[in-house]
Amino acid sequence: MSRYIIAMDAGTTSSRCILFDRQGSICSVAQKEFAQHYPQPGWVEHDPMEIWSTQMGVTMEAMQKIDARPEDIAAIGITNQRETTIVWDARTGVPVYPAIVWQCRRTAGRIDALRADGWEETIRAKTGLIPDAYFSATKLAWILDHIPDARERAERGELKFGTVDTWLIWNLTDHQVHATDYTNASRTMLFDIHRLCWDKKILEYFRIPESMLPEVRPSSGSYGQTVKFGGSIPITGVAGDQQAALFGQCGFQPGDVKSTYGTGGFLLLNTGERAVTSTQGLLTTIAASVGEDVQYALEGSVFVAGAAIQWLRDELGLLTNSPQSEEFCRQVPDAGGIYVVPAFVGMGAPYWEPYARGTIVGLTRGVTKAHLIRSTVESLAYQTEDLLRAMGKEAGLEITALKVDGGACANDFLMQFQADLSNVTIQRPACIETTALGAAYLAGLAVGYWKGIPEVEENWSCQREFYPSISRETRETWRRGWDRAVRCAIAWAKDEG
Ligand code: ADP
C-alpha cells in the first residue's frame, strides 16, 4: 500500500513539496525560492519555467530525503498562489510571456475602464469578485493585447492560458491535461461561480477566446497521471492556497472559519451551498470540497498583518526578530492607550479606503517601545475582528471558533488577545502547514488513501486552544477605541487637499 501523499505547494516566493502520511504528519519537506522580477514600478513577474523547474526539483528532493519511490506515493495534490497568469504555446509548451503575478498592478487602468463601461455589477454578480487587477482576467487580456500576434494565435487555438496549478498539471502530464479546479477558476474573474462555467459575456468583453481556457474540474478528482518521477503517479487534488488552507483546517461545515496570520492575513468562512453576496466588500468564492456539489466561502483579507511586525523589526529596528514581539507585549499590562492602525497600503474590507494611511493615536509622554510593539501586535487581531464581524453578519452565521495558521499564529499573546477581542475560541492545530495538508487531503480522498471526511477529521488535532477571558464591557471599550483610531486613519485620506 502506498505510504505517502505528495503536496506540491507552488507559492508566491518559493516552490515547496511536502510528503504526508496517513496521520497527516509531515514526513519530508523541500523548498526552493525563485526569482521575483519587477520590470517596472508596480509590476511583478515570475519565470514560468523556473516555477516548473523548482517544483520538480523540490519534489525529487523531498522524495529522495526519505527514499520514497513512485510506488510509495498514492497521489499528488497541488496548491498554488492564485490568480497568477501564464499563457503558452499549445504545441511547444513555451510561455509567450512571463507569469504575471497576482500582486502586479499593471492592469489597474483596465479595471477603471471596466467600471466606466458599467461592468462592475455584472462582474460582481457572476464571479463573486470586486473587479480588481489582482484577478487573472485583465492580466490575460493584457498579454493578448500587448504580445505581437498573441490574439490571432489564441483565436487559432494555438495558445493556452492557465493559473499556476494548470501550468504544473500541463507539464506534469507531458502536455496531456489542460485543466484547473473550481477554486482557481473562481479567482480568474472569468468564471460564473453560480452556473459553474466560463462566462461567455465576460470573455467577449475582454476578447478572450474560450478555446484557450482550461477545463474546470472538482478540486478532488482526476487530473491525469505524471511519469516525471520514474513511475506513474495520479494527480488528484487541486486548490488555490487559501481554499486549500480552509480544507486542511477541516473547515468543512458552514460556519467554519480559518484565519491565516502571514505577511498579510486571509479569512475564509465556509457558507456551505449558499453563495453569500457581501455588501461590505467581502468576496464570494468557491471553497474546496469533495464530490460534485460545490461549497462556497466568504473571503476577506488583511493587507498588512505580519508585515507590520516586519516593519517594527526592519524599518524601526525595535525588534531583532518577529517572535521577540511577544516578550515586549508581556512587559506591559496594556497598550498604554495607543492604537496603531497599519494602513500602509490603504484599508480593505469592510472599509475600502485605498488612500487611508498608517496612524498611531493616543500618544502620551509615558508611551514606551513595549506599548508601541504591543499595539502593533494587537492591530493584527483588530483587523481580523473587523472581517470576522462583517462575515458573520453577512452570512447570518454565528462564529464561535476560529482556526488559525500562518507564521504569526505562533504568538501566544496575539492568540489570547484575539480570543478575548472576538469572543471566540481560537484553535491552533498541531500541523500549521494547512495549505499543503489541504492539497494532500483533496488528493488522498480522491484515491481512497483516506476513506472519507470523518477519517480526515480524526487527523485534526489541536496544539492549543485559547478561550475568551474578559468582560463584555472591556471588549466593547477596546473595540470603540479601535473604531476611533480607524476613523483617524481614514480622515487622513479624506482631508487631503
Ligand atoms: P508568508 O507565508 O505570508 O510569507 P508566514 O506565514 O511565513 O508568511 O508568516 C510570516 C510573518 O509572520 C512575518 O510577517 C513575521 O513577521 C510574522 N511572524 C512570525 N512569527 C511571529 C511571532 N511570533 N509574532 C508575531 N509575528 C510573527
PDB file of N, CA, C and O and ligand atoms in Angstrom, residues 260-264 305-307 309-310 313 322-326 377 380 406-408 410-411 414, ligand 1:
ATOM      1  N   THR A 260      -5.548  33.146   8.540  1.00  0.00           N
ATOM      2  CA  THR A 260      -4.111  32.969   8.329  1.00  0.00           C
ATOM      3  C   THR A 260      -3.388  34.259   8.691  1.00  0.00           C
ATOM      4  O   THR A 260      -3.726  35.328   8.158  1.00  0.00           O
ATOM      5  N   TYR A 261      -2.433  34.154   9.605  1.00  0.00           N
ATOM      6  CA  TYR A 261      -1.644  35.322  10.009  1.00  0.00           C
ATOM      7  C   TYR A 261      -0.263  35.223   9.368  1.00  0.00           C
ATOM      8  O   TYR A 261       0.684  34.763   9.996  1.00  0.00           O
ATOM      9  N   GLY A 262      -0.184  35.582   8.100  1.00  0.00           N
ATOM     10  CA  GLY A 262       1.107  35.587   7.415  1.00  0.00           C
ATOM     11  C   GLY A 262       1.556  37.017   7.210  1.00  0.00           C
ATOM     12  O   GLY A 262       1.230  37.891   8.024  1.00  0.00           O
ATOM     13  N   THR A 263       2.284  37.262   6.142  1.00  0.00           N
ATOM     14  CA  THR A 263       2.689  38.626   5.811  1.00  0.00           C
ATOM     15  C   THR A 263       1.440  39.497   5.711  1.00  0.00           C
ATOM     16  O   THR A 263       1.361  40.595   6.246  1.00  0.00           O
ATOM     17  N   GLY A 264       0.449  38.961   4.990  1.00  0.00           N
ATOM     18  CA  GLY A 264      -0.913  39.525   5.014  1.00  0.00           C
ATOM     19  C   GLY A 264      -1.791  38.543   5.767  1.00  0.00           C
ATOM     20  O   GLY A 264      -1.313  37.499   6.211  1.00  0.00           O
ATOM     21  N   ALA A 305      -0.503  42.351   7.879  1.00  0.00           N
ATOM     22  CA  ALA A 305      -0.609  41.620   9.148  1.00  0.00           C
ATOM     23  C   ALA A 305       0.817  41.441   9.686  1.00  0.00           C
ATOM     24  O   ALA A 305       1.377  42.382  10.256  1.00  0.00           O
ATOM     25  N   GLY A 306       1.436  40.277   9.433  1.00  0.00           N
ATOM     26  CA  GLY A 306       2.818  40.066   9.876  1.00  0.00           C
ATOM     27  C   GLY A 306       3.764  41.128   9.322  1.00  0.00           C
ATOM     28  O   GLY A 306       4.811  41.418   9.921  1.00  0.00           O
ATOM     29  N   ALA A 307       3.393  41.725   8.208  1.00  0.00           N
ATOM     30  CA  ALA A 307       4.229  42.784   7.622  1.00  0.00           C
ATOM     31  C   ALA A 307       4.397  43.949   8.598  1.00  0.00           C
ATOM     32  O   ALA A 307       5.423  44.641   8.575  1.00  0.00           O
ATOM     33  N   ILE A 309       4.754  43.594  11.792  1.00  0.00           N
ATOM     34  CA  ILE A 309       5.811  43.157  12.725  1.00  0.00           C
ATOM     35  C   ILE A 309       7.173  43.304  12.033  1.00  0.00           C
ATOM     36  O   ILE A 309       8.162  43.706  12.658  1.00  0.00           O
ATOM     37  N   GLN A 310       7.189  43.002  10.752  1.00  0.00           N
ATOM     38  CA  GLN A 310       8.433  43.199   9.988  1.00  0.00           C
ATOM     39  C   GLN A 310       8.827  44.674   9.977  1.00  0.00           C
ATOM     40  O   GLN A 310      10.006  45.007  10.023  1.00  0.00           O
ATOM     41  N   ARG A 313      10.521  45.508  13.033  1.00  0.00           N
ATOM     42  CA  ARG A 313      11.854  44.901  13.041  1.00  0.00           C
ATOM     43  C   ARG A 313      12.795  45.599  12.059  1.00  0.00           C
ATOM     44  O   ARG A 313      13.894  46.009  12.451  1.00  0.00           O
ATOM     45  N   SER A 322      10.906  38.543  14.758  1.00  0.00           N
ATOM     46  CA  SER A 322       9.455  38.683  14.948  1.00  0.00           C
ATOM     47  C   SER A 322       8.953  38.039  16.245  1.00  0.00           C
ATOM     48  O   SER A 322       8.140  38.643  16.959  1.00  0.00           O
ATOM     49  N   PRO A 323       9.395  36.810  16.573  1.00  0.00           N
ATOM     50  CA  PRO A 323       8.892  36.181  17.807  1.00  0.00           C
ATOM     51  C   PRO A 323       9.170  37.014  19.063  1.00  0.00           C
ATOM     52  O   PRO A 323       8.424  36.949  20.050  1.00  0.00           O
ATOM     53  N   GLN A 324      10.229  37.827  19.011  1.00  0.00           N
ATOM     54  CA  GLN A 324      10.568  38.664  20.161  1.00  0.00           C
ATOM     55  C   GLN A 324       9.438  39.643  20.515  1.00  0.00           C
ATOM     56  O   GLN A 324       9.350  40.122  21.650  1.00  0.00           O
ATOM     57  N   SER A 325       8.572  39.918  19.541  1.00  0.00           N
ATOM     58  CA  SER A 325       7.479  40.861  19.798  1.00  0.00           C
ATOM     59  C   SER A 325       6.652  40.411  21.002  1.00  0.00           C
ATOM     60  O   SER A 325       6.148  41.236  21.772  1.00  0.00           O
ATOM     61  N   GLU A 326       6.539  39.103  21.167  1.00  0.00           N
ATOM     62  CA  GLU A 326       5.706  38.585  22.258  1.00  0.00           C
ATOM     63  C   GLU A 326       6.264  38.971  23.639  1.00  0.00           C
ATOM     64  O   GLU A 326       5.503  39.331  24.541  1.00  0.00           O
ATOM     65  N   VAL A 377       1.067  44.552  17.484  1.00  0.00           N
ATOM     66  CA  VAL A 377       0.632  43.147  17.500  1.00  0.00           C
ATOM     67  C   VAL A 377      -0.895  43.087  17.630  1.00  0.00           C
ATOM     68  O   VAL A 377      -1.573  42.326  16.932  1.00  0.00           O
ATOM     69  N   LEU A 380      -3.157  43.312  14.485  1.00  0.00           N
ATOM     70  CA  LEU A 380      -3.447  42.121  13.676  1.00  0.00           C
ATOM     71  C   LEU A 380      -4.805  41.543  14.094  1.00  0.00           C
ATOM     72  O   LEU A 380      -5.614  41.136  13.271  1.00  0.00           O
ATOM     73  N   GLY A 406      -0.466  30.211   9.758  1.00  0.00           N
ATOM     74  CA  GLY A 406       0.421  31.308   9.336  1.00  0.00           C
ATOM     75  C   GLY A 406       1.444  31.618  10.429  1.00  0.00           C
ATOM     76  O   GLY A 406       1.224  31.311  11.613  1.00  0.00           O
ATOM     77  N   GLY A 407       2.551  32.241  10.024  1.00  0.00           N
ATOM     78  CA  GLY A 407       3.696  32.451  10.922  1.00  0.00           C
ATOM     79  C   GLY A 407       3.359  33.102  12.257  1.00  0.00           C
ATOM     80  O   GLY A 407       3.825  32.666  13.315  1.00  0.00           O
ATOM     81  N   ALA A 408       2.533  34.162  12.242  1.00  0.00           N
ATOM     82  CA  ALA A 408       2.293  34.927  13.466  1.00  0.00           C
ATOM     83  C   ALA A 408       1.315  34.225  14.419  1.00  0.00           C
ATOM     84  O   ALA A 408       1.141  34.672  15.561  1.00  0.00           O
ATOM     85  N   ALA A 410       1.971  31.713  15.860  1.00  0.00           N
ATOM     86  CA  ALA A 410       2.832  31.164  16.915  1.00  0.00           C
ATOM     87  C   ALA A 410       2.875  32.097  18.132  1.00  0.00           C
ATOM     88  O   ALA A 410       3.331  31.702  19.211  1.00  0.00           O
ATOM     89  N   ASN A 411       2.391  33.319  17.963  1.00  0.00           N
ATOM     90  CA  ASN A 411       2.447  34.309  19.042  1.00  0.00           C
ATOM     91  C   ASN A 411       1.275  34.096  20.008  1.00  0.00           C
ATOM     92  O   ASN A 411       0.126  34.437  19.712  1.00  0.00           O
ATOM     93  N   LEU A 414      -0.817  37.161  21.002  1.00  0.00           N
ATOM     94  CA  LEU A 414      -1.743  37.570  19.945  1.00  0.00           C
ATOM     95  C   LEU A 414      -2.973  36.666  19.918  1.00  0.00           C
ATOM     96  O   LEU A 414      -4.109  37.137  19.784  1.00  0.00           O
TER      97      LEU A 414
HETATM   98  P1  ADP B   1       4.014  34.256   4.376  1.00  0.00           P
HETATM   99  O1  ADP B   1       3.643  32.840   4.084  1.00  0.00           O
HETATM  100  O2  ADP B   1       2.938  35.250   4.108  1.00  0.00           O
HETATM  101  O3  ADP B   1       5.338  34.675   3.823  1.00  0.00           O
HETATM  102  P2  ADP B   1       4.338  33.299   7.105  1.00  0.00           P
HETATM  103  O4  ADP B   1       3.092  32.532   7.314  1.00  0.00           O
HETATM  104  O5  ADP B   1       5.617  32.556   6.975  1.00  0.00           O
HETATM  105  O6  ADP B   1       4.178  34.360   5.947  1.00  0.00           O
HETATM  106  O7  ADP B   1       4.454  34.315   8.341  1.00  0.00           O
HETATM  107  C1  ADP B   1       5.495  35.240   8.416  1.00  0.00           C
HETATM  108  C2  ADP B   1       5.010  36.515   9.065  1.00  0.00           C
HETATM  109  O8  ADP B   1       4.649  36.266  10.415  1.00  0.00           O
HETATM  110  C3  ADP B   1       6.074  37.569   9.068  1.00  0.00           C
HETATM  111  O9  ADP B   1       5.478  38.788   8.678  1.00  0.00           O
HETATM  112  C4  ADP B   1       6.534  37.648  10.518  1.00  0.00           C
HETATM  113  O10 ADP B   1       6.847  38.981  10.875  1.00  0.00           O
HETATM  114  C5  ADP B   1       5.322  37.169  11.281  1.00  0.00           C
HETATM  115  N1  ADP B   1       5.662  36.424  12.496  1.00  0.00           N
HETATM  116  C6  ADP B   1       6.322  35.256  12.576  1.00  0.00           C
HETATM  117  N2  ADP B   1       6.421  34.844  13.858  1.00  0.00           N
HETATM  118  C7  ADP B   1       5.810  35.778  14.619  1.00  0.00           C
HETATM  119  C8  ADP B   1       5.558  35.944  16.024  1.00  0.00           C
HETATM  120  N3  ADP B   1       5.954  35.025  16.901  1.00  0.00           N
HETATM  121  N4  ADP B   1       4.885  37.045  16.414  1.00  0.00           N
HETATM  122  C9  ADP B   1       4.441  37.950  15.526  1.00  0.00           C
HETATM  123  N5  ADP B   1       4.652  37.848  14.197  1.00  0.00           N
HETATM  124  C10 ADP B   1       5.321  36.783  13.746  1.00  0.00           C
END
